[in-house]
Coordinates of C-alpha atoms in Angstrom, one line a residue:
Q1 CA -27.4 100.1 -33.6
V2 CA -29.0 102.7 -31.3
Q3 CA -32.7 103.1 -31.6
L4 CA -35.0 105.5 -29.7
V5 CA -38.7 104.8 -30.4
E6 CA -41.4 107.2 -29.2
S7 CA -45.0 106.2 -28.6
G8 CA -48.1 107.7 -27.0
G9 CA -48.8 110.7 -29.2
G10 CA -52.0 111.7 -30.7
L11 CA -54.9 114.2 -30.6
V12 CA -56.1 115.6 -27.3
K13 CA -58.4 118.5 -26.3
P14 CA -57.1 121.5 -24.5
G15 CA -56.8 120.8 -20.8
G16 CA -56.3 117.1 -21.5
S17 CA -53.3 114.8 -20.8
L18 CA -51.0 112.5 -22.8
R19 CA -48.1 110.4 -21.7
L20 CA -45.3 109.9 -24.2
S21 CA -42.9 107.0 -23.9
C22 CA -39.5 106.5 -25.5
A23 CA -37.9 103.0 -25.6
A24 CA -34.2 102.8 -26.1
S25 CA -32.0 100.0 -27.4
G26 CA -28.5 99.5 -28.6
L27 CA -26.9 101.7 -25.9
T28 CA -26.1 101.5 -22.2
F29 CA -29.2 103.5 -21.1
S30 CA -28.0 104.3 -17.6
Y31 CA -25.0 106.2 -19.1
Y32 CA -27.1 108.7 -20.8
G33 CA -29.0 111.8 -19.8
M34 CA -32.4 111.7 -21.5
L35 CA -34.2 114.7 -22.9
W36 CA -37.4 115.6 -24.8
Y37 CA -37.5 118.2 -27.5
R38 CA -40.3 119.4 -29.7
Q39 CA -40.7 121.2 -33.0
A40 CA -43.9 123.1 -34.0
P41 CA -44.7 123.8 -37.6
G42 CA -42.5 126.7 -38.9
K43 CA -40.5 126.9 -35.7
E44 CA -37.1 125.6 -34.6
R45 CA -36.8 122.5 -32.4
E46 CA -36.8 123.5 -28.7
W47 CA -35.8 121.7 -25.6
V48 CA -38.7 120.7 -23.3
A49 CA -37.4 118.6 -20.4
G50 CA -34.4 116.6 -19.2
I51 CA -33.4 114.0 -16.6
T52 CA -30.0 112.9 -15.5
S53 CA -28.9 109.3 -15.8
D54 CA -29.6 108.5 -12.2
S55 CA -33.0 110.5 -12.1
R56 CA -31.6 112.7 -9.4
H57 CA -32.1 115.9 -11.4
K58 CA -34.9 117.0 -13.7
K59 CA -35.3 120.3 -15.5
Y60 CA -38.1 121.8 -17.6
A61 CA -38.5 124.6 -20.0
D62 CA -40.5 127.5 -18.5
S63 CA -43.3 126.9 -21.0
V64 CA -44.0 123.5 -19.6
K65 CA -43.0 123.8 -16.0
G66 CA -45.7 122.6 -13.6
R67 CA -47.6 120.8 -16.4
F68 CA -45.1 118.2 -17.7
T69 CA -43.2 115.6 -15.8
I70 CA -40.3 113.5 -17.0
F71 CA -39.6 110.0 -15.7
R72 CA -37.1 107.2 -16.5
D73 CA -36.8 103.5 -15.8
N74 CA -33.3 102.3 -16.2
A75 CA -34.4 98.7 -15.8
K76 CA -36.7 99.0 -18.8
N77 CA -34.6 101.5 -20.8
T78 CA -37.5 103.9 -21.1
V79 CA -38.1 107.6 -20.5
D80 CA -41.6 109.0 -20.3
L81 CA -43.1 112.5 -20.5
Q82 CA -46.3 113.0 -18.7
M83 CA -48.1 116.0 -20.2
D84 CA -51.0 117.5 -18.3
S85 CA -53.1 120.7 -18.8
L86 CA -52.2 120.6 -22.5
K87 CA -52.5 123.8 -24.5
P88 CA -52.9 124.3 -28.3
E89 CA -49.4 125.8 -28.2
D90 CA -48.0 122.4 -27.1
T91 CA -48.9 121.0 -30.5
A92 CA -45.6 119.8 -32.1
V93 CA -43.6 116.8 -33.1
Y94 CA -41.9 115.5 -29.9
Y95 CA -38.5 113.9 -30.0
C96 CA -36.7 111.7 -27.6
N97 CA -33.0 112.4 -27.2
A98 CA -30.2 110.5 -25.4
Y99 CA -27.0 112.4 -24.5
N100 CA -23.7 111.2 -23.1
A101 CA -21.8 114.4 -22.2
P102 CA -18.4 113.0 -21.4
R103 CA -18.3 111.2 -24.8
D104 CA -20.3 113.9 -26.6
L105 CA -22.7 111.3 -28.0
R106 CA -26.2 112.2 -29.0
Y107 CA -29.0 110.1 -30.5
W108 CA -32.5 111.1 -31.6
G109 CA -35.8 109.3 -32.0
Q110 CA -37.9 109.7 -35.1
G111 CA -40.4 111.9 -33.4
I112 CA -44.1 111.6 -32.6
Q113 CA -47.0 114.0 -33.3
V114 CA -48.9 115.6 -30.5
T115 CA -51.9 117.7 -31.5
V116 CA -53.9 119.8 -28.9
S117 CA -57.1 121.0 -30.5
S118 CA -60.8 121.2 -29.7

């Protein structure tokens, strides 16, 4: 059974930092691209960042580019999202996502709350 478990969320002041982590199990982690999405109250879920299976390529949404960094460790089956210079508009539930394009397989974590507020 595939599990993606996020951790590291919480409350932070504007300008602060948080590091989210996602631990994967039940899948061959190195076969999957890993992504982070978020969903703010009353809004649709949006893509935030992605990293290829070999970490060679990373992409970011324009709204977080230059502030967020995605990492992965295939030995530990983890993917992290370092979030710096946080803004109130970054407040959302953040979701970890594993995607295998050739097999069109996609798995989601349960989500973790990030709140940016003074």
